[in-house]
Amino acid sequence: MSATHIDQNPKSNTAHTEFQEKSVVDNREGGHEVVSQQELAIDPQTERRIKRKIDIRLLPMLGSMYTFSLIDRTNVGGARISGLDQTVDLDVGNRASIIILVFYVGYVIFELPSNLVLKKLGAANWLSFLGVAWGLISLGIGLSKNWETVAALRAMLGILEAGLFPGCVYLISAWYRRYEVQKRIAVFFMTASFLSSFSNILAYGLTQIASDPVNDGWKWIFVVEGAITIGISILAWFVIVDFPESSRNKFLSPEEVQVVKNRLLAERGSAEGGKVTWKVIKETVLDWQVWSIATVYMSGSCGTYGFLFFLPIILRNGLGYSQSLSFCLTAPPAALAVVYALGISWAADKYRVRGPFILMHCVLGVVGLCMIGFLNRPTPRYVGSFLGECGTNGLIVTGLAWGQNNVRSDAKRSVTTAIQVMMAAVGGIYSALVFRQQDAPDYVPGLVATGALILLAGALTLITCPLLIKANRQADRGERVIEESPDFRYTW
């Protein structure tokens, strides 16, 4: 037995990490094989301090970029009740659905290639470039004169925004252990969702810059929000740190970097790192549980996009609220969804399960959608938006973490993330197709179709969890090896 020590003095900045190697007998091969199994004993205070430093450096900036990513893709809803429909004749036929749909075509196609570019160029370089580019596109939408130009620019916006979310999720999962991920994803995603919900209030303020806010205010929404995106993205280049081993990693000491790497190595083994090859892509694409969990995530995305795009219109034209009140009333449901998602994420990480929480999200989501679609009085219908947003946002943060938990290698995680976010974009396409202009202002068929997709997520969860539990029990008995590691177990 051998051991290597990095001593920890409570008064110093170094961390105490102990490695132990064990001799493992491989009975299946009939011989002895020495396998290095690194068991780490890290001072808890040191570990908490390092995680806090990573949280502060990583999450606020990624959350800020994703906030304006959401704003720039979903500000169409506020713009439509501020003169966009009349200016570019967007209320003719299915034009409104088309400008939403075209965004997701490029979004689906370019997600995986974008993650591959991120690994090659680095997160700071790539994510900052994407942000500046789509900020310019958003600004250009505000100068558009016809709906065809809006549609073309929205398609380009989808191509550029495709890389941000999977890149952020991949970056977060590269810094934290499996059961630390959901809380961070929840903070990152729900903070962005919450702040972007206030974009409608911001949008209302921006419309007042125009001499005719009701008819021309929409232009200022795109111009100002695009300019803010550009500024944040330039700042991001100086703040974002690629990966623990990156040469840009100056905010941690060498000893702290080693602690981070050792923590990840102890959990993932030598699988951490590695290139995305066609073999890895094939293995990931053929992994049934990746697709099952990605479909769960897709259902949450469909519901969330439905609320972001169409809740202002339902409040304004369906429930009869004024323009200013319709802008303001979109924020409280999103605020409650943040509190709900953070609480659920804490519990899910604590108990290390995902499936039971997914089922709870499904129930909340379906009940909320039914209240919005089938009740008559405005107040109960508005209450339904609180339940619906809690359920759909819960599906997103839990589904994302579940997918990340059930892969071991860094390369497979990159592909899994791209698949998950690609399926989220499919959810956006689905949302654009089922919320049709002819069903305005209540969009009951769209609400029903969204509820059906959430029910599908619940059914898949009921099928997936027992199969994952069965696989874990087979691994416990030595009948199979999961993710090429005898110690790895699926999260269910």
PDB file of C-alpha atoms in Angstrom, residues 19-259:
ATOM      1  CA  PHE A  19      -4.696   8.779  -1.644  1.00  0.00           C
ATOM      2  CA  GLN A  20      -4.813   5.081  -1.004  1.00  0.00           C
ATOM      3  CA  GLU A  21      -4.183   2.339  -3.518  1.00  0.00           C
ATOM      4  CA  LYS A  22      -5.784  -1.054  -3.111  1.00  0.00           C
ATOM      5  CA  SER A  23      -5.010  -4.346  -4.771  1.00  0.00           C
ATOM      6  CA  VAL A  24      -8.125  -5.693  -6.429  1.00  0.00           C
ATOM      7  CA  VAL A  25      -8.494  -9.300  -7.555  1.00  0.00           C
ATOM      8  CA  ASP A  26     -10.194  -9.634 -10.935  1.00  0.00           C
ATOM      9  CA  ASN A  27     -11.722 -13.115 -10.681  1.00  0.00           C
ATOM     10  CA  ARG A  28     -13.237 -12.939 -14.167  1.00  0.00           C
ATOM     11  CA  GLU A  29      -9.795 -12.765 -15.736  1.00  0.00           C
ATOM     12  CA  GLY A  30      -8.340 -15.333 -13.362  1.00  0.00           C
ATOM     13  CA  GLY A  31      -5.494 -13.077 -12.314  1.00  0.00           C
ATOM     14  CA  HIS A  32      -4.488 -10.186 -10.143  1.00  0.00           C
ATOM     15  CA  GLU A  33      -4.721  -6.624 -11.345  1.00  0.00           C
ATOM     16  CA  VAL A  34      -3.661  -3.623  -9.328  1.00  0.00           C
ATOM     17  CA  VAL A  35      -6.263  -0.872  -9.746  1.00  0.00           C
ATOM     18  CA  SER A  36      -5.661   2.588  -8.327  1.00  0.00           C
ATOM     19  CA  GLN A  37      -8.765   3.573  -6.373  1.00  0.00           C
ATOM     20  CA  GLN A  38      -8.224   7.061  -5.019  1.00  0.00           C
ATOM     21  CA  GLU A  39     -10.037   7.646  -1.787  1.00  0.00           C
ATOM     22  CA  LEU A  40      -9.855  11.248  -0.809  1.00  0.00           C
ATOM     23  CA  ALA A  41      -9.907  12.678   2.693  1.00  0.00           C
ATOM     24  CA  ILE A  42     -10.372  16.401   2.159  1.00  0.00           C
ATOM     25  CA  ASP A  43     -10.859  18.854   4.970  1.00  0.00           C
ATOM     26  CA  PRO A  44     -14.587  19.795   4.869  1.00  0.00           C
ATOM     27  CA  GLN A  45     -13.914  23.474   5.532  1.00  0.00           C
ATOM     28  CA  THR A  46     -11.387  23.590   2.709  1.00  0.00           C
ATOM     29  CA  GLU A  47     -13.825  21.847   0.395  1.00  0.00           C
ATOM     30  CA  ARG A  48     -16.657  24.247   1.225  1.00  0.00           C
ATOM     31  CA  ARG A  49     -14.386  27.252   0.743  1.00  0.00           C
ATOM     32  CA  ILE A  50     -13.259  26.060  -2.685  1.00  0.00           C
ATOM     33  CA  LYS A  51     -16.805  25.285  -3.818  1.00  0.00           C
ATOM     34  CA  ARG A  52     -17.921  28.723  -2.676  1.00  0.00           C
ATOM     35  CA  LYS A  53     -15.141  30.362  -4.716  1.00  0.00           C
ATOM     36  CA  ILE A  54     -16.169  28.371  -7.782  1.00  0.00           C
ATOM     37  CA  ASP A  55     -19.835  29.244  -7.236  1.00  0.00           C
ATOM     38  CA  ILE A  56     -19.087  32.957  -7.044  1.00  0.00           C
ATOM     39  CA  ARG A  57     -16.811  32.941 -10.086  1.00  0.00           C
ATOM     40  CA  LEU A  58     -18.900  30.716 -12.350  1.00  0.00           C
ATOM     41  CA  LEU A  59     -22.625  30.945 -11.647  1.00  0.00           C
ATOM     42  CA  PRO A  60     -23.368  34.717 -11.671  1.00  0.00           C
ATOM     43  CA  MET A  61     -21.724  35.307 -15.046  1.00  0.00           C
ATOM     44  CA  LEU A  62     -23.202  32.231 -16.712  1.00  0.00           C
ATOM     45  CA  GLY A  63     -26.567  33.131 -15.223  1.00  0.00           C
ATOM     46  CA  SER A  64     -26.312  36.693 -16.549  1.00  0.00           C
ATOM     47  CA  MET A  65     -25.537  35.499 -20.062  1.00  0.00           C
ATOM     48  CA  TYR A  66     -28.349  32.974 -20.005  1.00  0.00           C
ATOM     49  CA  THR A  67     -30.760  35.593 -18.638  1.00  0.00           C
ATOM     50  CA  PHE A  68     -30.305  37.704 -21.738  1.00  0.00           C
ATOM     51  CA  SER A  69     -30.281  34.630 -23.940  1.00  0.00           C
ATOM     52  CA  LEU A  70     -33.797  33.891 -22.684  1.00  0.00           C
ATOM     53  CA  ILE A  71     -34.805  37.535 -22.992  1.00  0.00           C
ATOM     54  CA  ASP A  72     -33.518  37.868 -26.559  1.00  0.00           C
ATOM     55  CA  ARG A  73     -35.294  34.729 -27.735  1.00  0.00           C
ATOM     56  CA  THR A  74     -38.618  35.306 -25.943  1.00  0.00           C
ATOM     57  CA  ASN A  75     -39.090  39.084 -26.093  1.00  0.00           C
ATOM     58  CA  VAL A  76     -41.306  38.533 -29.125  1.00  0.00           C
ATOM     59  CA  GLY A  77     -44.296  38.089 -26.799  1.00  0.00           C
ATOM     60  CA  GLY A  78     -43.920  41.557 -25.283  1.00  0.00           C
ATOM     61  CA  ALA A  79     -43.073  43.089 -28.658  1.00  0.00           C
ATOM     62  CA  ARG A  80     -46.253  41.676 -30.189  1.00  0.00           C
ATOM     63  CA  ILE A  81     -48.458  43.628 -27.784  1.00  0.00           C
ATOM     64  CA  SER A  82     -46.310  46.733 -28.343  1.00  0.00           C
ATOM     65  CA  GLY A  83     -46.817  47.196 -32.086  1.00  0.00           C
ATOM     66  CA  LEU A  84     -44.727  44.468 -33.749  1.00  0.00           C
ATOM     67  CA  ASP A  85     -47.784  42.669 -35.144  1.00  0.00           C
ATOM     68  CA  GLN A  86     -49.096  45.817 -36.808  1.00  0.00           C
ATOM     69  CA  THR A  87     -45.726  47.090 -38.067  1.00  0.00           C
ATOM     70  CA  VAL A  88     -44.622  43.919 -39.884  1.00  0.00           C
ATOM     71  CA  ASP A  89     -48.070  42.291 -40.361  1.00  0.00           C
ATOM     72  CA  LEU A  90     -47.201  39.455 -38.007  1.00  0.00           C
ATOM     73  CA  ASP A  91     -50.845  38.718 -37.182  1.00  0.00           C
ATOM     74  CA  VAL A  92     -51.521  37.399 -40.692  1.00  0.00           C
ATOM     75  CA  GLY A  93     -51.908  33.620 -40.976  1.00  0.00           C
ATOM     76  CA  ASN A  94     -49.225  31.611 -39.146  1.00  0.00           C
ATOM     77  CA  ARG A  95     -46.484  34.230 -39.373  1.00  0.00           C
ATOM     78  CA  ALA A  96     -46.254  34.579 -35.598  1.00  0.00           C
ATOM     79  CA  SER A  97     -45.715  30.830 -35.218  1.00  0.00           C
ATOM     80  CA  ILE A  98     -43.167  30.842 -38.043  1.00  0.00           C
ATOM     81  CA  ILE A  99     -40.883  33.444 -36.448  1.00  0.00           C
ATOM     82  CA  ILE A 100     -40.893  31.385 -33.248  1.00  0.00           C
ATOM     83  CA  LEU A 101     -40.383  28.096 -35.093  1.00  0.00           C
ATOM     84  CA  VAL A 102     -37.411  29.184 -37.236  1.00  0.00           C
ATOM     85  CA  PHE A 103     -35.397  30.004 -34.133  1.00  0.00           C
ATOM     86  CA  TYR A 104     -35.383  26.355 -33.061  1.00  0.00           C
ATOM     87  CA  VAL A 105     -34.364  24.883 -36.423  1.00  0.00           C
ATOM     88  CA  GLY A 106     -30.832  26.248 -36.173  1.00  0.00           C
ATOM     89  CA  TYR A 107     -30.898  25.726 -32.418  1.00  0.00           C
ATOM     90  CA  VAL A 108     -31.380  21.968 -32.867  1.00  0.00           C
ATOM     91  CA  ILE A 109     -28.802  21.572 -35.633  1.00  0.00           C
ATOM     92  CA  PHE A 110     -25.931  23.538 -34.093  1.00  0.00           C
ATOM     93  CA  GLU A 111     -26.015  22.450 -30.439  1.00  0.00           C
ATOM     94  CA  LEU A 112     -23.688  19.444 -30.672  1.00  0.00           C
ATOM     95  CA  PRO A 113     -21.226  21.100 -33.104  1.00  0.00           C
ATOM     96  CA  SER A 114     -21.136  24.125 -30.811  1.00  0.00           C
ATOM     97  CA  ASN A 115     -20.159  22.010 -27.801  1.00  0.00           C
ATOM     98  CA  LEU A 116     -17.357  20.442 -29.840  1.00  0.00           C
ATOM     99  CA  VAL A 117     -16.080  23.906 -30.772  1.00  0.00           C
ATOM    100  CA  LEU A 118     -16.265  24.933 -27.102  1.00  0.00           C
ATOM    101  CA  LYS A 119     -13.943  22.084 -26.127  1.00  0.00           C
ATOM    102  CA  LYS A 120     -11.472  23.185 -28.801  1.00  0.00           C
ATOM    103  CA  LEU A 121     -11.539  26.987 -28.369  1.00  0.00           C
ATOM    104  CA  GLY A 122     -12.339  27.194 -24.668  1.00  0.00           C
ATOM    105  CA  ALA A 123     -15.501  28.279 -22.903  1.00  0.00           C
ATOM    106  CA  ALA A 124     -14.505  31.920 -22.396  1.00  0.00           C
ATOM    107  CA  ASN A 125     -13.615  32.517 -26.056  1.00  0.00           C
ATOM    108  CA  TRP A 126     -16.568  30.677 -27.546  1.00  0.00           C
ATOM    109  CA  LEU A 127     -19.375  31.731 -25.212  1.00  0.00           C
ATOM    110  CA  SER A 128     -18.306  35.383 -25.323  1.00  0.00           C
ATOM    111  CA  PHE A 129     -18.196  35.349 -29.124  1.00  0.00           C
ATOM    112  CA  LEU A 130     -21.664  33.821 -29.308  1.00  0.00           C
ATOM    113  CA  GLY A 131     -23.089  36.429 -26.933  1.00  0.00           C
ATOM    114  CA  VAL A 132     -21.696  39.405 -28.843  1.00  0.00           C
ATOM    115  CA  ALA A 133     -22.913  37.948 -32.145  1.00  0.00           C
ATOM    116  CA  TRP A 134     -26.491  37.247 -31.082  1.00  0.00           C
ATOM    117  CA  GLY A 135     -26.645  40.636 -29.324  1.00  0.00           C
ATOM    118  CA  LEU A 136     -25.957  42.259 -32.697  1.00  0.00           C
ATOM    119  CA  ILE A 137     -28.655  40.096 -34.289  1.00  0.00           C
ATOM    120  CA  SER A 138     -31.182  41.095 -31.623  1.00  0.00           C
ATOM    121  CA  LEU A 139     -30.340  44.735 -32.201  1.00  0.00           C
ATOM    122  CA  GLY A 140     -30.920  44.179 -35.916  1.00  0.00           C
ATOM    123  CA  ILE A 141     -34.415  42.791 -35.308  1.00  0.00           C
ATOM    124  CA  GLY A 142     -35.334  46.153 -33.797  1.00  0.00           C
ATOM    125  CA  LEU A 143     -34.472  47.808 -37.120  1.00  0.00           C
ATOM    126  CA  SER A 144     -36.491  45.377 -39.259  1.00  0.00           C
ATOM    127  CA  LYS A 145     -39.130  46.664 -41.682  1.00  0.00           C
ATOM    128  CA  ASN A 146     -40.960  43.433 -42.598  1.00  0.00           C
ATOM    129  CA  TRP A 147     -41.749  40.038 -41.136  1.00  0.00           C
ATOM    130  CA  GLU A 148     -39.423  38.172 -43.532  1.00  0.00           C
ATOM    131  CA  THR A 149     -36.431  40.048 -42.113  1.00  0.00           C
ATOM    132  CA  VAL A 150     -37.580  39.293 -38.578  1.00  0.00           C
ATOM    133  CA  ALA A 151     -37.859  35.588 -39.470  1.00  0.00           C
ATOM    134  CA  ALA A 152     -34.395  35.484 -41.089  1.00  0.00           C
ATOM    135  CA  LEU A 153     -32.755  37.206 -38.124  1.00  0.00           C
ATOM    136  CA  ARG A 154     -34.585  34.938 -35.678  1.00  0.00           C
ATOM    137  CA  ALA A 155     -33.174  31.923 -37.554  1.00  0.00           C
ATOM    138  CA  MET A 156     -29.652  33.340 -37.179  1.00  0.00           C
ATOM    139  CA  LEU A 157     -30.372  34.039 -33.514  1.00  0.00           C
ATOM    140  CA  GLY A 158     -31.170  30.344 -33.022  1.00  0.00           C
ATOM    141  CA  ILE A 159     -27.886  29.260 -34.613  1.00  0.00           C
ATOM    142  CA  LEU A 160     -25.860  31.542 -32.337  1.00  0.00           C
ATOM    143  CA  GLU A 161     -27.767  30.877 -29.110  1.00  0.00           C
ATOM    144  CA  ALA A 162     -27.561  27.109 -29.693  1.00  0.00           C
ATOM    145  CA  GLY A 163     -24.174  26.875 -28.024  1.00  0.00           C
ATOM    146  CA  LEU A 164     -24.772  28.837 -24.836  1.00  0.00           C
ATOM    147  CA  PHE A 165     -27.001  26.634 -22.706  1.00  0.00           C
ATOM    148  CA  PRO A 166     -25.324  23.263 -23.429  1.00  0.00           C
ATOM    149  CA  GLY A 167     -21.971  24.973 -22.991  1.00  0.00           C
ATOM    150  CA  CYS A 168     -22.986  26.355 -19.590  1.00  0.00           C
ATOM    151  CA  VAL A 169     -24.405  23.030 -18.371  1.00  0.00           C
ATOM    152  CA  TYR A 170     -21.329  21.179 -19.594  1.00  0.00           C
ATOM    153  CA  LEU A 171     -19.052  23.708 -17.883  1.00  0.00           C
ATOM    154  CA  ILE A 172     -20.954  23.449 -14.581  1.00  0.00           C
ATOM    155  CA  SER A 173     -20.851  19.646 -14.644  1.00  0.00           C
ATOM    156  CA  ALA A 174     -17.089  19.799 -15.301  1.00  0.00           C
ATOM    157  CA  TRP A 175     -16.476  21.614 -11.996  1.00  0.00           C
ATOM    158  CA  TYR A 176     -18.790  19.765  -9.576  1.00  0.00           C
ATOM    159  CA  ARG A 177     -19.488  16.236  -8.405  1.00  0.00           C
ATOM    160  CA  ARG A 178     -22.653  14.365  -9.372  1.00  0.00           C
ATOM    161  CA  TYR A 179     -24.811  15.275  -6.389  1.00  0.00           C
ATOM    162  CA  GLU A 180     -23.658  18.871  -6.332  1.00  0.00           C
ATOM    163  CA  VAL A 181     -24.816  19.524  -9.884  1.00  0.00           C
ATOM    164  CA  GLN A 182     -28.596  19.941  -9.587  1.00  0.00           C
ATOM    165  CA  LYS A 183     -28.376  22.715  -6.996  1.00  0.00           C
ATOM    166  CA  ARG A 184     -25.964  24.635  -9.237  1.00  0.00           C
ATOM    167  CA  ILE A 185     -28.025  24.063 -12.360  1.00  0.00           C
ATOM    168  CA  ALA A 186     -31.099  25.186 -10.428  1.00  0.00           C
ATOM    169  CA  VAL A 187     -29.371  28.376  -9.262  1.00  0.00           C
ATOM    170  CA  PHE A 188     -28.037  29.067 -12.768  1.00  0.00           C
ATOM    171  CA  PHE A 189     -31.231  28.256 -14.662  1.00  0.00           C
ATOM    172  CA  MET A 190     -33.866  29.509 -12.239  1.00  0.00           C
ATOM    173  CA  THR A 191     -32.040  32.769 -11.548  1.00  0.00           C
ATOM    174  CA  ALA A 192     -31.986  33.379 -15.297  1.00  0.00           C
ATOM    175  CA  SER A 193     -35.645  32.386 -15.630  1.00  0.00           C
ATOM    176  CA  PHE A 194     -36.627  34.631 -12.729  1.00  0.00           C
ATOM    177  CA  LEU A 195     -34.696  37.653 -13.977  1.00  0.00           C
ATOM    178  CA  SER A 196     -35.914  37.132 -17.538  1.00  0.00           C
ATOM    179  CA  SER A 197     -39.494  37.118 -16.261  1.00  0.00           C
ATOM    180  CA  PHE A 198     -38.957  40.751 -15.309  1.00  0.00           C
ATOM    181  CA  SER A 199     -37.958  41.411 -18.909  1.00  0.00           C
ATOM    182  CA  ASN A 200     -41.605  42.146 -19.627  1.00  0.00           C
ATOM    183  CA  ILE A 201     -41.518  44.929 -17.048  1.00  0.00           C
ATOM    184  CA  LEU A 202     -38.234  46.136 -18.572  1.00  0.00           C
ATOM    185  CA  ALA A 203     -39.803  45.864 -22.018  1.00  0.00           C
ATOM    186  CA  TYR A 204     -42.752  47.982 -20.945  1.00  0.00           C
ATOM    187  CA  GLY A 205     -40.348  50.649 -19.697  1.00  0.00           C
ATOM    188  CA  LEU A 206     -38.382  50.528 -22.951  1.00  0.00           C
ATOM    189  CA  THR A 207     -41.545  50.981 -25.020  1.00  0.00           C
ATOM    190  CA  GLN A 208     -42.075  54.313 -23.280  1.00  0.00           C
ATOM    191  CA  ILE A 209     -38.947  55.671 -24.985  1.00  0.00           C
ATOM    192  CA  ALA A 210     -40.865  55.709 -28.261  1.00  0.00           C
ATOM    193  CA  SER A 211     -43.069  58.666 -29.152  1.00  0.00           C
ATOM    194  CA  ASP A 212     -45.858  56.155 -29.830  1.00  0.00           C
ATOM    195  CA  PRO A 213     -45.295  53.293 -27.316  1.00  0.00           C
ATOM    196  CA  VAL A 214     -48.308  51.254 -28.422  1.00  0.00           C
ATOM    197  CA  ASN A 215     -47.237  51.080 -32.073  1.00  0.00           C
ATOM    198  CA  ASP A 216     -43.464  51.720 -32.140  1.00  0.00           C
ATOM    199  CA  GLY A 217     -42.316  50.703 -28.654  1.00  0.00           C
ATOM    200  CA  TRP A 218     -41.306  47.207 -29.796  1.00  0.00           C
ATOM    201  CA  LYS A 219     -38.223  48.544 -31.615  1.00  0.00           C
ATOM    202  CA  TRP A 220     -36.608  49.781 -28.412  1.00  0.00           C
ATOM    203  CA  ILE A 221     -37.126  46.392 -26.766  1.00  0.00           C
ATOM    204  CA  PHE A 222     -34.826  44.680 -29.264  1.00  0.00           C
ATOM    205  CA  VAL A 223     -32.291  47.500 -29.616  1.00  0.00           C
ATOM    206  CA  VAL A 224     -31.636  48.110 -25.914  1.00  0.00           C
ATOM    207  CA  GLU A 225     -31.755  44.458 -24.839  1.00  0.00           C
ATOM    208  CA  GLY A 226     -29.392  43.524 -27.679  1.00  0.00           C
ATOM    209  CA  ALA A 227     -26.939  46.221 -26.576  1.00  0.00           C
ATOM    210  CA  ILE A 228     -27.031  44.966 -22.971  1.00  0.00           C
ATOM    211  CA  THR A 229     -26.286  41.433 -24.213  1.00  0.00           C
ATOM    212  CA  ILE A 230     -23.200  42.670 -26.058  1.00  0.00           C
ATOM    213  CA  GLY A 231     -21.882  44.423 -22.946  1.00  0.00           C
ATOM    214  CA  ILE A 232     -22.375  41.399 -20.686  1.00  0.00           C
ATOM    215  CA  SER A 233     -20.734  39.069 -23.219  1.00  0.00           C
ATOM    216  CA  ILE A 234     -17.616  41.226 -23.453  1.00  0.00           C
ATOM    217  CA  LEU A 235     -17.342  41.190 -19.652  1.00  0.00           C
ATOM    218  CA  ALA A 236     -17.815  37.403 -19.657  1.00  0.00           C
ATOM    219  CA  TRP A 237     -14.550  36.888 -21.544  1.00  0.00           C
ATOM    220  CA  PHE A 238     -12.644  38.253 -18.543  1.00  0.00           C
ATOM    221  CA  VAL A 239     -14.610  36.287 -15.933  1.00  0.00           C
ATOM    222  CA  ILE A 240     -15.353  32.806 -17.298  1.00  0.00           C
ATOM    223  CA  VAL A 241     -12.759  30.131 -16.512  1.00  0.00           C
ATOM    224  CA  ASP A 242     -12.784  27.167 -18.870  1.00  0.00           C
ATOM    225  CA  PHE A 243     -12.046  24.045 -16.812  1.00  0.00           C
ATOM    226  CA  PRO A 244     -10.154  23.209 -13.588  1.00  0.00           C
ATOM    227  CA  GLU A 245      -6.957  22.404 -15.486  1.00  0.00           C
ATOM    228  CA  SER A 246      -7.132  25.526 -17.696  1.00  0.00           C
ATOM    229  CA  SER A 247      -4.220  27.971 -17.765  1.00  0.00           C
ATOM    230  CA  ARG A 248      -6.814  30.754 -17.300  1.00  0.00           C
ATOM    231  CA  ASN A 249      -7.621  29.360 -13.865  1.00  0.00           C
ATOM    232  CA  LYS A 250      -5.988  32.033 -11.692  1.00  0.00           C
ATOM    233  CA  PHE A 251      -8.679  32.458  -9.031  1.00  0.00           C
ATOM    234  CA  LEU A 252      -7.718  29.161  -7.348  1.00  0.00           C
ATOM    235  CA  SER A 253      -4.285  28.373  -5.938  1.00  0.00           C
ATOM    236  CA  PRO A 254      -2.400  25.351  -7.371  1.00  0.00           C
ATOM    237  CA  GLU A 255      -3.285  23.386  -4.234  1.00  0.00           C
ATOM    238  CA  GLU A 256      -6.974  24.266  -4.607  1.00  0.00           C
ATOM    239  CA  VAL A 257      -6.916  23.259  -8.263  1.00  0.00           C
ATOM    240  CA  GLN A 258      -5.479  19.902  -7.241  1.00  0.00           C
ATOM    241  CA  VAL A 259      -8.257  19.422  -4.689  1.00  0.00           C
TER     242      VAL A 259
END
